[in-house]
CSV table of N, CA and C in Angstrom, one decimal:
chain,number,residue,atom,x,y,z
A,1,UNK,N,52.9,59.9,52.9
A,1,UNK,CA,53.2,58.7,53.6
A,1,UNK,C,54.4,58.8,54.5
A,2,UNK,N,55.1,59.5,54.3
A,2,UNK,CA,56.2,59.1,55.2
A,2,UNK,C,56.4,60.0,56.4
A,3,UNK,N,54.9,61.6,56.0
A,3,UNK,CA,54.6,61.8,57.7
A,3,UNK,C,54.3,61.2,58.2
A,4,UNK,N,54.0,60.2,57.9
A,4,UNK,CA,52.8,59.3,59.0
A,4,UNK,C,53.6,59.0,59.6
A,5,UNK,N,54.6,57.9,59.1
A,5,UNK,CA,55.7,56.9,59.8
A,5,UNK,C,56.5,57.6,60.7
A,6,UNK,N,56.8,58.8,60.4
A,6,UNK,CA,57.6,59.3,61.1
A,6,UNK,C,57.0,59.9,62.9
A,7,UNK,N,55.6,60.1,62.4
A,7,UNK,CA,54.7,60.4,63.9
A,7,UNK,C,54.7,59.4,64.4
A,8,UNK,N,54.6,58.0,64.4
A,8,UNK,CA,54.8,56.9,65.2
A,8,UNK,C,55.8,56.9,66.2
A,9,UNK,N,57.1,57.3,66.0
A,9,UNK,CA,58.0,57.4,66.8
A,9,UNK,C,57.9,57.9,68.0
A,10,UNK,N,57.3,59.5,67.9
A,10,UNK,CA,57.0,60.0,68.7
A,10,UNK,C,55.8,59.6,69.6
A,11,UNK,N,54.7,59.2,69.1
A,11,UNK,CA,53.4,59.0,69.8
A,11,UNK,C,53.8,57.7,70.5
A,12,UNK,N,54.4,56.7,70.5
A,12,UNK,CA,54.9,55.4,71.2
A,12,UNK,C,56.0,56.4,72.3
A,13,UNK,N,56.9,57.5,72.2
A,13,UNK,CA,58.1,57.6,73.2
A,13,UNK,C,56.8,58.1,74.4
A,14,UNK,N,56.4,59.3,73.6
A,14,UNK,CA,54.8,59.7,74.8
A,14,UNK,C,54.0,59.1,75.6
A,15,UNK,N,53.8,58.5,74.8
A,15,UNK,CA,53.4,57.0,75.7
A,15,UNK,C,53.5,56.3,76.7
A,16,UNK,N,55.0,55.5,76.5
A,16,UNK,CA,55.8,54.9,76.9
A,16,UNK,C,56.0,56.0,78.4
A,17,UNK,N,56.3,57.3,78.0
A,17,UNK,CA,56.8,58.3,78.8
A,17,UNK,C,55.3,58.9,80.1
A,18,UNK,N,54.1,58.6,79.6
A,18,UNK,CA,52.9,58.5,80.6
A,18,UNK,C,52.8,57.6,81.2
A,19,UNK,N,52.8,56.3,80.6
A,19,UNK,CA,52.9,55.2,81.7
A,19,UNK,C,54.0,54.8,82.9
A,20,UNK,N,55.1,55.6,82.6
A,20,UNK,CA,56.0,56.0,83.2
A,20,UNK,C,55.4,56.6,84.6
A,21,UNK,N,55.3,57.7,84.4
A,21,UNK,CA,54.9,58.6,85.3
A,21,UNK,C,53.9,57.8,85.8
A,22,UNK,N,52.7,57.5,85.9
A,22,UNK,CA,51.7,56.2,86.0
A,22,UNK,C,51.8,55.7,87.3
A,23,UNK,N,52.8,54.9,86.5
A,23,UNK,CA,53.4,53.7,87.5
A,23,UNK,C,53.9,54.4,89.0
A,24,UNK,N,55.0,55.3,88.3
A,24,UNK,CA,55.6,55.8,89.7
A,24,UNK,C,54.7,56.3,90.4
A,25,UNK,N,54.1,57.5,90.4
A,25,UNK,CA,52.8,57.8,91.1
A,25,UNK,C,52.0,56.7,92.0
A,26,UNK,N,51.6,55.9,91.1
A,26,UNK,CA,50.8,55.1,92.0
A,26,UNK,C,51.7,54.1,92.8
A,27,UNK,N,53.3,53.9,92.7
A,27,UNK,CA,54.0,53.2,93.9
A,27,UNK,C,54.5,54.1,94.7
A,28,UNK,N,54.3,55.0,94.8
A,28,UNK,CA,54.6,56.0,96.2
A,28,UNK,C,53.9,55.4,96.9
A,29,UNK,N,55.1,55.0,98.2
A,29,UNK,CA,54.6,54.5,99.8
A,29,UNK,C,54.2,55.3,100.5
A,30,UNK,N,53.2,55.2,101.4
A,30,UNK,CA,52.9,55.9,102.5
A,30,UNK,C,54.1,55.8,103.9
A,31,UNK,N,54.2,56.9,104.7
A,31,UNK,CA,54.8,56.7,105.6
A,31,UNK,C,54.3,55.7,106.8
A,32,UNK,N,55.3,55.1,107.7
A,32,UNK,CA,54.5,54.1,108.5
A,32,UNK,C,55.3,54.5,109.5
A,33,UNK,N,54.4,55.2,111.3
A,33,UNK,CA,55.8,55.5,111.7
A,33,UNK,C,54.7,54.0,113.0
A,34,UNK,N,55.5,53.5,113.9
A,34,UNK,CA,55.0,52.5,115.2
A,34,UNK,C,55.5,53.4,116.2
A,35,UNK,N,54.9,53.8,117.5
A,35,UNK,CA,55.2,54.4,118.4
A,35,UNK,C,54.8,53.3,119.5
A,36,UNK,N,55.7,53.1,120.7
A,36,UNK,CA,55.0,52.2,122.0
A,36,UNK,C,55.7,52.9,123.5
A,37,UNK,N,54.8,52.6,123.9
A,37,UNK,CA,55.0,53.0,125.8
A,37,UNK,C,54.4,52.1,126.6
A,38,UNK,N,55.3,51.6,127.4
A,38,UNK,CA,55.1,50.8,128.5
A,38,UNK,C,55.3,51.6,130.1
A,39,UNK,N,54.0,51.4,130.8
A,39,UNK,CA,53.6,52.3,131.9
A,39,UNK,C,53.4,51.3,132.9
A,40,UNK,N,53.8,51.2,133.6
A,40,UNK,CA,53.4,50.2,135.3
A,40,UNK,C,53.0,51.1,136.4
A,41,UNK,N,52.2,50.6,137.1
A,41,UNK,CA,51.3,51.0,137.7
A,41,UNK,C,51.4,50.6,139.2
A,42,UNK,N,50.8,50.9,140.3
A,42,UNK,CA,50.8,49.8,141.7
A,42,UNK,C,50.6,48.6,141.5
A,43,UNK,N,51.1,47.9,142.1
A,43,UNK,CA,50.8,45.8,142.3
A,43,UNK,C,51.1,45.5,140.7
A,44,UNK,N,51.9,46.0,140.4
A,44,UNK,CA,52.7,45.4,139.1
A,44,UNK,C,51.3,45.4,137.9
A,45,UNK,N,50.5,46.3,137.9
A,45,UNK,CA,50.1,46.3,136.8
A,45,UNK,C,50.7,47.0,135.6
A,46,UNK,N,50.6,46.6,134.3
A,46,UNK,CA,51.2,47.3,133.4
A,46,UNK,C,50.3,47.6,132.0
A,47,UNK,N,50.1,48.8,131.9
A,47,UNK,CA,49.7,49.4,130.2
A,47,UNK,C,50.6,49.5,129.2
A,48,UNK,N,50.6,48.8,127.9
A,48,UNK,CA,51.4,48.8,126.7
A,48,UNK,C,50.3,49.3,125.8
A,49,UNK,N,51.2,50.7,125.2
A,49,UNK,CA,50.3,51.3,123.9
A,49,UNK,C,51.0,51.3,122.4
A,50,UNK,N,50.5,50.6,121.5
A,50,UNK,CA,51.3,50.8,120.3
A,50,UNK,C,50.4,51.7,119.5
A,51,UNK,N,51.2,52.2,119.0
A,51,UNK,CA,50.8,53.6,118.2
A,51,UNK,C,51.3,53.0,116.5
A,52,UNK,N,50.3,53.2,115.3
A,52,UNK,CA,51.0,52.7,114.3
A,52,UNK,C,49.7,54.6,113.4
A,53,UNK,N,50.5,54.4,112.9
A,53,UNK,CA,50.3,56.3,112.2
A,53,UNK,C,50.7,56.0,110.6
A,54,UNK,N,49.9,56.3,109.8
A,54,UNK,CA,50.3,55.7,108.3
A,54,UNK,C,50.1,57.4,107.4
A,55,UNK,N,50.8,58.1,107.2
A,55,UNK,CA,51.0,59.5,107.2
A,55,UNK,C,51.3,59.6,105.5
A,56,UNK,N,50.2,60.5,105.0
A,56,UNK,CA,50.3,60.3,103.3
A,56,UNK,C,50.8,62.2,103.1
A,57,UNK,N,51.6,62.3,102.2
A,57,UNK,CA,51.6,63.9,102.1
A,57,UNK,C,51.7,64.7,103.4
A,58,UNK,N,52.2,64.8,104.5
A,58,UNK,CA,52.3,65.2,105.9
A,58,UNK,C,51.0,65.5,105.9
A,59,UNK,N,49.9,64.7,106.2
A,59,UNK,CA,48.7,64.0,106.5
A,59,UNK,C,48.8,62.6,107.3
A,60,UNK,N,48.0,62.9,108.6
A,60,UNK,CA,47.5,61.3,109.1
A,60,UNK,C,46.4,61.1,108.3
A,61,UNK,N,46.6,59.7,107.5
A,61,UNK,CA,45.5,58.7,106.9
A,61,UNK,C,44.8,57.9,107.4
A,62,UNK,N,45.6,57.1,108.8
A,62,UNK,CA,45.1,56.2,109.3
A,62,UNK,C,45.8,56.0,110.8
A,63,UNK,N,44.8,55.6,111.8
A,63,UNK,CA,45.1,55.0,113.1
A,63,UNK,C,45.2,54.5,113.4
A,64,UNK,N,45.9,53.2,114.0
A,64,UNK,CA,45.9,51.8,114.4
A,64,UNK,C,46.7,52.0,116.3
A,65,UNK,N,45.6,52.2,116.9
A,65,UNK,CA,45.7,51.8,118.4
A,65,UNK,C,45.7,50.2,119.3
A,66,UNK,N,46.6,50.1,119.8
A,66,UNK,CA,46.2,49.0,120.5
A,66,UNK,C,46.9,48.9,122.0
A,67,UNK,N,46.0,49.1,122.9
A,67,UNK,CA,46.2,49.8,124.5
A,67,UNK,C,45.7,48.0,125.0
A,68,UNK,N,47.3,47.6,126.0
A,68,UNK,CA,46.8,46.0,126.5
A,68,UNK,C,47.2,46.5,127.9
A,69,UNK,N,46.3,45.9,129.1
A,69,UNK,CA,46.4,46.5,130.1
A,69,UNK,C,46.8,45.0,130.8
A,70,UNK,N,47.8,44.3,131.4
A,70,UNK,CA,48.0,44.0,132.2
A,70,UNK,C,48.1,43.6,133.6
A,71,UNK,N,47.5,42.5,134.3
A,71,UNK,CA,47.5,42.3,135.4
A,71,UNK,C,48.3,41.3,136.2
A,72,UNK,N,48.9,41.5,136.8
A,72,UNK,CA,49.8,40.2,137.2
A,72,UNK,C,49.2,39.0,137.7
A,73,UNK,N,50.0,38.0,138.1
A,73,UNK,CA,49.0,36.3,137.7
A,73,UNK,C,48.3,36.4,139.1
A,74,UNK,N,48.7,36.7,139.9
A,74,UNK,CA,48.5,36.2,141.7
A,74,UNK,C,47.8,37.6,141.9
A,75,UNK,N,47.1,38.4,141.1
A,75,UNK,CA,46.0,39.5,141.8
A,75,UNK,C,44.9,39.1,142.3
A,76,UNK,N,44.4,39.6,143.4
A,76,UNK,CA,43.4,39.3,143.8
A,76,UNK,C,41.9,39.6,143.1
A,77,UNK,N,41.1,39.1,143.1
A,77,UNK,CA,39.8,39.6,142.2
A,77,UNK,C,40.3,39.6,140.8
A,78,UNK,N,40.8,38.8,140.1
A,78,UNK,CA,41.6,38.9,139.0
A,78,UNK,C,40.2,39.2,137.9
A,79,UNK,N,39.1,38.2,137.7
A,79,UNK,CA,38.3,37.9,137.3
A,79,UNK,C,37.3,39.4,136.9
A,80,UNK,N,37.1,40.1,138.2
A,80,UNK,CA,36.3,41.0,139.1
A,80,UNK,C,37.5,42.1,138.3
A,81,UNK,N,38.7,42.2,138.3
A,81,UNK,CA,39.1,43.8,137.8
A,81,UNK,C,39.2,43.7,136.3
A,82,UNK,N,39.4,42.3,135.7
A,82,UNK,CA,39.6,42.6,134.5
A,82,UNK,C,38.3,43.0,133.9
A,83,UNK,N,37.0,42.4,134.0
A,83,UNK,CA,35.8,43.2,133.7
A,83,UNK,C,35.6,44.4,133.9
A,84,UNK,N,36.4,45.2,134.9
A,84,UNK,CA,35.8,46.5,135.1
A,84,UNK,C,36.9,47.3,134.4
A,85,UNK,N,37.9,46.8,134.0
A,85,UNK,CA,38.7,47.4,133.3
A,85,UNK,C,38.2,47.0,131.9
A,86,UNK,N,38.1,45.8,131.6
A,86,UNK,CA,37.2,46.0,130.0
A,86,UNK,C,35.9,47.0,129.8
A,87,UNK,N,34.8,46.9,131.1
A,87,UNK,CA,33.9,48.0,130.7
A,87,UNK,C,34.4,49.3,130.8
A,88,UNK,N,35.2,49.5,131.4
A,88,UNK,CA,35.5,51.2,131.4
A,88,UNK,C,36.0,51.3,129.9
A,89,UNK,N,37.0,50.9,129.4
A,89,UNK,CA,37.7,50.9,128.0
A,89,UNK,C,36.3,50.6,126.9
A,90,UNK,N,35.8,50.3,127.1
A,90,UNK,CA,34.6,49.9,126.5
A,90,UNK,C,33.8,51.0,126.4
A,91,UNK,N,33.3,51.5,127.5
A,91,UNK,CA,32.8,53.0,127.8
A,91,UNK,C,33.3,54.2,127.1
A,92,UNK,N,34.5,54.1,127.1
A,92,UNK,CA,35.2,55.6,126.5
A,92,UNK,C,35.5,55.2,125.1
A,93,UNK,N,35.6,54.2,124.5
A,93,UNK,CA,35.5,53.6,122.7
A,93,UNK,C,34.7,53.7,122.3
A,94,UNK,N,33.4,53.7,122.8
A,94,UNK,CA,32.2,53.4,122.4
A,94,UNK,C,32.1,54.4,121.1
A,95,UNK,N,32.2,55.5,121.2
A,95,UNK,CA,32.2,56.5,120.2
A,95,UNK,C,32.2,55.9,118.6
A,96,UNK,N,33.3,55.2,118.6
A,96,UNK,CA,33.9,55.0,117.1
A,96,UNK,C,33.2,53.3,117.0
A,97,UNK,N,32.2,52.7,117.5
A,97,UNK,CA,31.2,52.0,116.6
A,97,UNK,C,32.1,50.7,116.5
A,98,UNK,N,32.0,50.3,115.3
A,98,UNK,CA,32.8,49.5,114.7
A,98,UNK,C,34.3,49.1,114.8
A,99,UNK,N,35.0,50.5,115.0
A,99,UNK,CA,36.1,50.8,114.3
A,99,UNK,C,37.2,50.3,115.9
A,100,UNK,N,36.5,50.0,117.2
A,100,UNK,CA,37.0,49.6,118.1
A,100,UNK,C,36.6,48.0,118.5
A,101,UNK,N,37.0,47.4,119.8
A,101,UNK,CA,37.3,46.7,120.0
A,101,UNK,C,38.1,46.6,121.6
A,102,UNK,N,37.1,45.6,122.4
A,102,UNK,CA,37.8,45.4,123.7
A,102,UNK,C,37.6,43.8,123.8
A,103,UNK,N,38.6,42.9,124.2
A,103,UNK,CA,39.0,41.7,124.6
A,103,UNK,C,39.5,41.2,125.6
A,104,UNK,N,39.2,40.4,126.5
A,104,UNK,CA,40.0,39.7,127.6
A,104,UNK,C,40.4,38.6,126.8
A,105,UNK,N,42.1,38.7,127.4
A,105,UNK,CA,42.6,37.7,126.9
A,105,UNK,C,44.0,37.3,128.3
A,106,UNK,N,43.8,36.0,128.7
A,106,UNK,CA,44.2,35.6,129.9
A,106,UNK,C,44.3,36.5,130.7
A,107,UNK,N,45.4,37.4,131.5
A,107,UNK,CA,45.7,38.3,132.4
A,107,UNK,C,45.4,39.8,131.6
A,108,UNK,N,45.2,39.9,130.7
A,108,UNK,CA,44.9,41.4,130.0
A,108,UNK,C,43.9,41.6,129.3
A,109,UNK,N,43.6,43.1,128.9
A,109,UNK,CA,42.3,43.5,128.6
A,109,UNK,C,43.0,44.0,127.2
A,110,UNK,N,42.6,44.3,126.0
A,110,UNK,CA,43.2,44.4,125.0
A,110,UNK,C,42.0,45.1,124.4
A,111,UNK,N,42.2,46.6,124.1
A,111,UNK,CA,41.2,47.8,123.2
A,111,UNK,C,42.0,47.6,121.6
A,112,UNK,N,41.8,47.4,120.2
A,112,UNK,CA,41.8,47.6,119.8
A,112,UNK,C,41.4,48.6,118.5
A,113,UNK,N,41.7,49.3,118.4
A,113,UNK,CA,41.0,50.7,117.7
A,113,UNK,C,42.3,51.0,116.2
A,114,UNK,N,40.9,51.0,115.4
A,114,UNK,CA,41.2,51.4,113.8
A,114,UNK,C,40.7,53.0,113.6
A,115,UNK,N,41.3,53.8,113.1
A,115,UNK,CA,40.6,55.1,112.7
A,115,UNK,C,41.1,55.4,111.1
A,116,UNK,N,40.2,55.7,110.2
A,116,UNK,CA,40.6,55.9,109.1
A,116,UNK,C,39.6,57.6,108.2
A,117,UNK,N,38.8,57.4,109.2
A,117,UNK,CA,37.6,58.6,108.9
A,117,UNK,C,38.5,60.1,110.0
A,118,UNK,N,37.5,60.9,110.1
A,118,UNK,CA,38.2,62.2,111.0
A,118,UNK,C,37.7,61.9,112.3
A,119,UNK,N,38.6,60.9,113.1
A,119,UNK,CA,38.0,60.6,114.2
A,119,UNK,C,39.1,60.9,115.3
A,120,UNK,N,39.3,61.4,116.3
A,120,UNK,CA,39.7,62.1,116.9
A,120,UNK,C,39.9,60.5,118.3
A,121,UNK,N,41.9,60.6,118.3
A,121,UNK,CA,42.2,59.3,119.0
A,121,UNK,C,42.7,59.4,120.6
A,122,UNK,N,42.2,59.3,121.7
A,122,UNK,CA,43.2,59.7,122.9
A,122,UNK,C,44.2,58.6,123.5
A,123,UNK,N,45.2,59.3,123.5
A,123,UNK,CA,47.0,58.1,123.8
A,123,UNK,C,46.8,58.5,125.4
A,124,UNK,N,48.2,57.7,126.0
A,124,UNK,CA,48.5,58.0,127.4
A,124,UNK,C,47.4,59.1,128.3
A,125,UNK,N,46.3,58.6,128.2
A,125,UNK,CA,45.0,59.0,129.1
A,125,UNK,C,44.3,57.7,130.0
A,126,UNK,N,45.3,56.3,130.4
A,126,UNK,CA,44.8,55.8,131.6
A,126,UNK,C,45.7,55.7,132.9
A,127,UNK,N,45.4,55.5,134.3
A,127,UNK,CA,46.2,55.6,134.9
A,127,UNK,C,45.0,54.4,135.9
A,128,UNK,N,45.7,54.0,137.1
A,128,UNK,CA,45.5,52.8,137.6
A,128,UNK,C,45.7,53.1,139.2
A,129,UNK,N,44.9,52.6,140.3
A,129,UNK,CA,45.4,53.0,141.4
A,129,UNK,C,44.7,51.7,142.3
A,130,UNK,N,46.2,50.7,142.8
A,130,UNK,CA,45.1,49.5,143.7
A,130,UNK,C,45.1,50.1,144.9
A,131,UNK,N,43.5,50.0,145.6
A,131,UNK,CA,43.5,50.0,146.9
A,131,UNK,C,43.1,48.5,147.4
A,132,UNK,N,44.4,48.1,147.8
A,132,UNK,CA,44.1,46.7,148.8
A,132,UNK,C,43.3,45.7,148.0
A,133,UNK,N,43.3,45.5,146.7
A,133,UNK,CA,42.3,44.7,146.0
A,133,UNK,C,41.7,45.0,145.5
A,134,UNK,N,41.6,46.7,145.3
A,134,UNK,CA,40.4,47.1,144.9
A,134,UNK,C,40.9,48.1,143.4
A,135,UNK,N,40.6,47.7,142.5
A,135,UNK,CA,41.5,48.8,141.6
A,135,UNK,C,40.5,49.7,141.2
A,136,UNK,N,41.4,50.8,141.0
A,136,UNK,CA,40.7,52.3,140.8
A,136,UNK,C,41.5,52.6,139.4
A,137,UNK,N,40.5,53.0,138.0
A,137,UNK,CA,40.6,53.2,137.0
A,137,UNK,C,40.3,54.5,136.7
A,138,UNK,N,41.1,55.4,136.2
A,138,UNK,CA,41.1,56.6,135.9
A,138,UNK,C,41.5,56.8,134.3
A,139,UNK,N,40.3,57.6,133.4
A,139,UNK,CA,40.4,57.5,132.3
A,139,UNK,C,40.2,59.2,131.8
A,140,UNK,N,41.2,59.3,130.9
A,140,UNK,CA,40.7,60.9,131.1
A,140,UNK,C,40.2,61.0,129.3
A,141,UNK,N,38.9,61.7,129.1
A,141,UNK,CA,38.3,61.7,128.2
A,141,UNK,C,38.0,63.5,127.7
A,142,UNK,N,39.2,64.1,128.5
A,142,UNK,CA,38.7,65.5,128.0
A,142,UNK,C,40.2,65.8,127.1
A,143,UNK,N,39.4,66.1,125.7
A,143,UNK,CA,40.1,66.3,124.3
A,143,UNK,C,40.9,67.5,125.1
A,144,UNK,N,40.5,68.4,125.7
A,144,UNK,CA,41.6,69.5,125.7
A,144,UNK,C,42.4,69.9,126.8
A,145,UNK,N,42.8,67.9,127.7
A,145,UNK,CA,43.3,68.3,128.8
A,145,UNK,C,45.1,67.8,128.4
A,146,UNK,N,46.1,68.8,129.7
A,146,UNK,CA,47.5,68.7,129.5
A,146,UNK,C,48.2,67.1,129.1
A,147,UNK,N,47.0,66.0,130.2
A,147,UNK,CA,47.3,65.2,130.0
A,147,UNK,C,47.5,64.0,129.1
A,148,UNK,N,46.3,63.8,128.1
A,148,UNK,CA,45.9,63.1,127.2
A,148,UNK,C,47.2,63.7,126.1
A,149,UNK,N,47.1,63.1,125.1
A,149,UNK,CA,47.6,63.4,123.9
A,149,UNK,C,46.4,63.2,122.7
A,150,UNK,N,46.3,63.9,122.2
A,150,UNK,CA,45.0,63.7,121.0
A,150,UNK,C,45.6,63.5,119.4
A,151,UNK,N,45.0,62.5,119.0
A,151,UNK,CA,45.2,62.8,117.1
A,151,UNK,C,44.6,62.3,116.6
A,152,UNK,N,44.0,62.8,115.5
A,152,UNK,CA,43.0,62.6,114.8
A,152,UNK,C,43.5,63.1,113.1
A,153,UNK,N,42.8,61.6,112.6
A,153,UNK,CA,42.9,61.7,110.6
A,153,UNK,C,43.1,62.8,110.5
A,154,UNK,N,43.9,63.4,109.7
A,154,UNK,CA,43.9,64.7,108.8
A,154,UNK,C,44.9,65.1,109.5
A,155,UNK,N,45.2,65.4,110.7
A,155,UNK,CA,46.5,65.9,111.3
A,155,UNK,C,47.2,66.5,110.1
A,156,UNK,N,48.0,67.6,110.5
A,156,UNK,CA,49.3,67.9,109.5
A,156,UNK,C,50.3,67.6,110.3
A,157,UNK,N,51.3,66.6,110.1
A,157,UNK,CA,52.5,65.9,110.7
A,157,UNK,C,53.5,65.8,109.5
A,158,UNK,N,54.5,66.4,109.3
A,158,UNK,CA,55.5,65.6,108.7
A,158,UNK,C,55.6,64.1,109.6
A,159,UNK,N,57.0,63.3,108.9
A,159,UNK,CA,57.2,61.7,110.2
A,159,UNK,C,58.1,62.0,111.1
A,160,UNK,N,59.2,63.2,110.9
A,160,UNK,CA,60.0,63.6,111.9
A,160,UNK,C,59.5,64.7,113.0
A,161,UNK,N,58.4,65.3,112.7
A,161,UNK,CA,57.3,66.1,113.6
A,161,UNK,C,56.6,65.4,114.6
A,162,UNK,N,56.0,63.8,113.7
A,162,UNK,CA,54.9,63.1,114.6
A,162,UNK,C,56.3,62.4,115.5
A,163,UNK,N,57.1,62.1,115.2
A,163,UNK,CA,58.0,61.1,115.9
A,163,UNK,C,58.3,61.5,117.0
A,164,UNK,N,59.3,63.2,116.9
A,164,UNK,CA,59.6,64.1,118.0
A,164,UNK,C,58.4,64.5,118.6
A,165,UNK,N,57.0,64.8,118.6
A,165,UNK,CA,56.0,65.0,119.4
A,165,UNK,C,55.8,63.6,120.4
A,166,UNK,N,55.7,62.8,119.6
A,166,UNK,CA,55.7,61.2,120.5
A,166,UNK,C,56.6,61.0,121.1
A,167,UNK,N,57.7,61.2,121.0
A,167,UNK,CA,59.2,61.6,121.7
A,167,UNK,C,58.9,61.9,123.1
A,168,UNK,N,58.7,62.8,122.8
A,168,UNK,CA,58.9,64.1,124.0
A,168,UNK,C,57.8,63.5,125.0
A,169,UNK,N,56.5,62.6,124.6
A,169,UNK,CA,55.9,62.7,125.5
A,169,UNK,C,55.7,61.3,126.1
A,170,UNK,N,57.4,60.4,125.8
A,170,UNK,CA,57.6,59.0,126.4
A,170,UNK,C,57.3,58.3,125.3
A,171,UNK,N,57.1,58.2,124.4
A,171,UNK,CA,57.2,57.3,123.4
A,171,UNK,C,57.9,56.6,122.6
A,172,UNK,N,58.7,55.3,122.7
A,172,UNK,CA,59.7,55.3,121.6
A,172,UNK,C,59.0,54.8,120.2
A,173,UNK,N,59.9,55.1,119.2
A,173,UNK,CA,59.5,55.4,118.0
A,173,UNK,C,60.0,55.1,116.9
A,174,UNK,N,59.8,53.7,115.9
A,174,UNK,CA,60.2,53.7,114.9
A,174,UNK,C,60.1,54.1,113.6
């Protein structure tokens, strides 16, 4: 009888001592880093990109894009560019289905894009050119050019790797 009692002590510290571990494990935070860049353009147009990157184990887990394109109040064909700037953004999202999103909302066009699968994201790849009322939209869609920046789920990033890469290439970065 009095092994018994005395195993108790221990099988409750063990215990106590797995739920332990448990717990902590499962409240490890993910990293969250927000990256944005503000680009203007001819006739005061302006592109704002936030970058939000949720980085598990120097792993990207998740994407959250949101590219708002800007037009100033007194443009001409206001109506007329913001559609053709929604369908272009529209055009090159199309890929990821669901997981995007384009909106006119007063003066701006607003893409929203979620990536959580291995989906491959392109940053700083628009650029803008007015002729006389006429805007010219340039979107660069090729994954392996100097000028795009590419990332895609799974990446290997530490947060001071992804930070200083978005750094370097105009990004500020919290």
């Amino acid at each position: 009888m009095s092994t018994r009692k005395s195993m108790k002590l221990p099988i409750v510290i063990t215990f106590l001592f797995i739920c332990i571990i448990v717990y902590l494990f499962m409240n490890i935070k993910q990293t969250v880093i927000v990256c944005e860049k503000d680009t203007s353009f001819d006739s005061n147009i302006h592109l704002n990109e936030t970058v939000t990157v949720n980085l598990d184990n120097k792993r990207i887990n998740s994407l959250d894009v949101v590219k708002k394109v800007t037009l100033p109040d007194k443009y001409p064909k206001k109506e007329e560019a913001l559609s053709a700037i929604q369908h272009s953004l529209e055009y090159t999202i199309e890929y990821l289905d669901e997981n995007a999103s384009c909106v006119i909302v007063d003066n701006s066009v607003i893409a929203n894009i979620h990536v959580d699968d291995n989906e491959l994201v392109l940053l700083d790849n628009i650029s803008f050119v007015d002729n006389n009322g006429e805007i010219g939209i340039s979107i660069d869609t090729n994954t392996k050019s100097n000028q795009a920046i590419t990332l895609e789920v799974g990446d290997n990033y530490t947060d001071g790797e992804l930070m200083m890469f978005l750094k370097n290439k105009g990004y500020s970065c919290k």
